[in-house]
Short mmCIF file of C-alpha atoms in Angstrom, two decimals:
data_model
loop_
_atom_site.label_atom_id
_atom_site.label_comp_id
_atom_site.label_asym_id
_atom_site.label_seq_id
_atom_site.Cartn_x
_atom_site.Cartn_y
_atom_site.Cartn_z
CA UNK A 1 0.00 0.00 0.00
CA UNK A 2 1.28 3.44 -0.92
CA UNK A 3 1.11 5.65 2.16
CA UNK A 4 1.38 9.41 1.98
CA UNK A 5 1.49 11.96 4.80
CA UNK A 6 0.72 15.63 4.24
CA UNK A 7 1.98 18.42 6.46
CA UNK A 8 2.45 22.16 6.45
CA UNK A 9 -1.13 23.35 6.69
CA UNK A 10 -1.72 26.39 8.85
CA UNK A 11 -3.73 29.55 9.41
CA UNK A 12 -2.44 32.43 7.27
CA UNK A 13 -3.64 35.86 6.24
CA UNK A 14 -4.77 36.80 2.76
CA UNK A 15 -1.75 37.28 0.54
CA UNK A 16 0.39 34.96 2.60
CA UNK A 17 2.28 31.84 1.57
CA UNK A 18 2.55 28.25 2.69
CA UNK A 19 4.48 25.22 1.56
CA UNK A 20 2.77 21.88 1.92
CA UNK A 21 4.72 18.64 2.02
CA UNK A 22 3.69 15.17 0.93
CA UNK A 23 5.99 12.49 2.31
CA UNK A 24 5.94 8.89 1.15
CA UNK A 25 6.12 6.16 3.75
CA UNK A 26 7.36 2.66 3.05
CA UNK A 27 8.02 3.06 -0.66
CA UNK A 28 10.15 5.08 -3.07
CA UNK A 29 8.17 7.99 -4.37
CA UNK A 30 10.50 8.54 -7.33
CA UNK A 31 8.63 5.96 -9.40
CA UNK A 32 5.26 7.67 -9.07
CA UNK A 33 3.50 10.87 -10.07
CA UNK A 34 2.01 12.99 -7.28
CA UNK A 35 -1.14 15.05 -7.38
CA UNK A 36 -2.46 17.74 -5.05
CA UNK A 37 -6.14 18.28 -4.35
CA UNK A 38 -8.33 20.18 -1.96
CA UNK A 39 -11.80 19.99 -0.52
CA UNK A 40 -13.53 22.97 0.98
CA UNK A 41 -16.48 22.60 3.36
CA UNK A 42 -19.63 21.72 1.45
CA UNK A 43 -17.81 21.41 -1.85
CA UNK A 44 -16.55 18.58 -3.98
CA UNK A 45 -12.91 17.65 -4.04
CA UNK A 46 -10.94 19.71 -6.55
CA UNK A 47 -7.85 18.53 -8.40
CA UNK A 48 -5.15 21.21 -8.42
CA UNK A 49 -1.88 20.03 -9.88
CA UNK A 50 0.31 17.06 -10.71
CA UNK A 51 4.01 16.37 -11.09
CA UNK A 52 5.66 13.56 -13.03
CA UNK A 53 7.88 11.00 -11.28
CA UNK A 54 11.09 12.72 -12.34
CA UNK A 55 9.72 16.20 -11.69
CA UNK A 56 10.33 17.35 -15.27
CA UNK A 57 6.64 17.90 -15.98
CA UNK A 58 3.94 19.67 -14.01
CA UNK A 59 0.39 20.67 -14.74
CA UNK A 60 -1.99 23.03 -12.96
CA UNK A 61 -5.66 23.80 -12.97
CA UNK A 62 -6.66 27.36 -13.85
CA UNK A 63 -7.77 28.08 -10.29
CA UNK A 64 -4.19 27.90 -9.00
CA UNK A 65 -2.03 28.48 -12.07
CA UNK A 66 0.48 31.24 -11.44
CA UNK A 67 0.05 31.11 -7.65
CA UNK A 68 0.83 27.48 -6.77
CA UNK A 69 3.96 25.58 -7.72
CA UNK A 70 4.63 21.86 -7.38
CA UNK A 71 8.07 20.41 -6.86
CA UNK A 72 9.59 17.24 -5.54
CA UNK A 73 12.77 16.02 -3.90
CA UNK A 74 13.03 12.33 -4.63
CA UNK A 75 16.08 12.02 -2.40
CA UNK A 76 13.81 13.06 0.49
CA UNK A 77 10.89 10.99 -0.81
CA UNK A 78 8.76 14.11 -0.65
CA UNK A 79 6.68 16.30 -2.96
CA UNK A 80 5.73 19.89 -2.25
CA UNK A 81 3.09 22.45 -3.05
CA UNK A 82 4.23 26.06 -2.72
CA UNK A 83 1.20 28.31 -2.37
CA UNK A 84 1.59 32.06 -2.79
CA UNK A 85 -0.84 34.96 -2.71
CA UNK A 86 -3.34 32.91 -0.76
CA UNK A 87 -6.99 33.92 -0.78
CA UNK A 88 -9.86 33.09 1.58
CA UNK A 89 -11.31 30.84 -1.11
CA UNK A 90 -8.19 28.68 -0.85
CA UNK A 91 -9.36 27.57 2.59
CA UNK A 92 -9.73 23.79 2.47
CA UNK A 93 -8.25 20.48 3.45
CA UNK A 94 -5.39 19.74 1.07
CA UNK A 95 -4.55 16.20 0.05
CA UNK A 96 -1.85 14.55 -1.97
CA UNK A 97 -2.22 11.31 -3.86
CA UNK A 98 -0.34 8.96 -6.11
CA UNK A 99 -1.00 5.92 -8.20
CA UNK A 100 1.04 2.89 -9.34
CA UNK A 101 -0.53 2.83 -12.83
CA UNK A 102 -2.03 6.19 -13.77
CA UNK A 103 -0.03 9.12 -15.10
CA UNK A 104 -0.64 12.81 -14.46
CA UNK A 105 -3.01 12.85 -17.42
CA UNK A 106 -5.43 10.94 -15.23
CA UNK A 107 -4.53 12.39 -11.86
CA UNK A 108 -8.07 13.16 -10.75
CA UNK A 109 -8.37 9.38 -10.52
CA UNK A 110 -5.32 8.61 -8.39
CA UNK A 111 -6.01 5.89 -5.87
CA UNK A 112 -3.60 6.25 -2.92
CA UNK A 113 -4.34 9.20 -0.68
CA UNK A 114 -2.97 10.88 2.39
CA UNK A 115 -5.07 12.06 5.31
CA UNK A 116 -4.94 15.74 4.44
CA UNK A 117 -3.74 18.96 6.03
CA UNK A 118 -5.90 21.97 6.85
CA UNK A 119 -5.20 25.33 5.24
CA UNK A 120 -7.16 28.32 6.48
CA UNK A 121 -6.80 31.76 4.91
CA UNK A 122 -8.22 34.65 6.91
CA UNK A 123 -9.46 37.82 5.29
#
């Protein structure tokens, strides 16, 4: 089983920044793509971005393009989501996920999920 653990969520003011981490446990993350997602209260889960196993390719949804940046450090078995210029509407639980078969093209369907980390942006 592919286990992921998110961290880095916090309470920040509008315009602030956070970096979320997604650490792999018990397996080598460098073979797998990683996606980031969020779910706000009362809303459906939203796919945000994905990074290829090597880190040479990333993709972003329009809602976060230009503000959020994905990266990964395979030596540390960890992927990251740098979030800048945060807005109150970014408030949500943020999740990372991976998959042993699917590529980033299909990242909304990734099957192995972490437990999430809470991000709250105050106005």
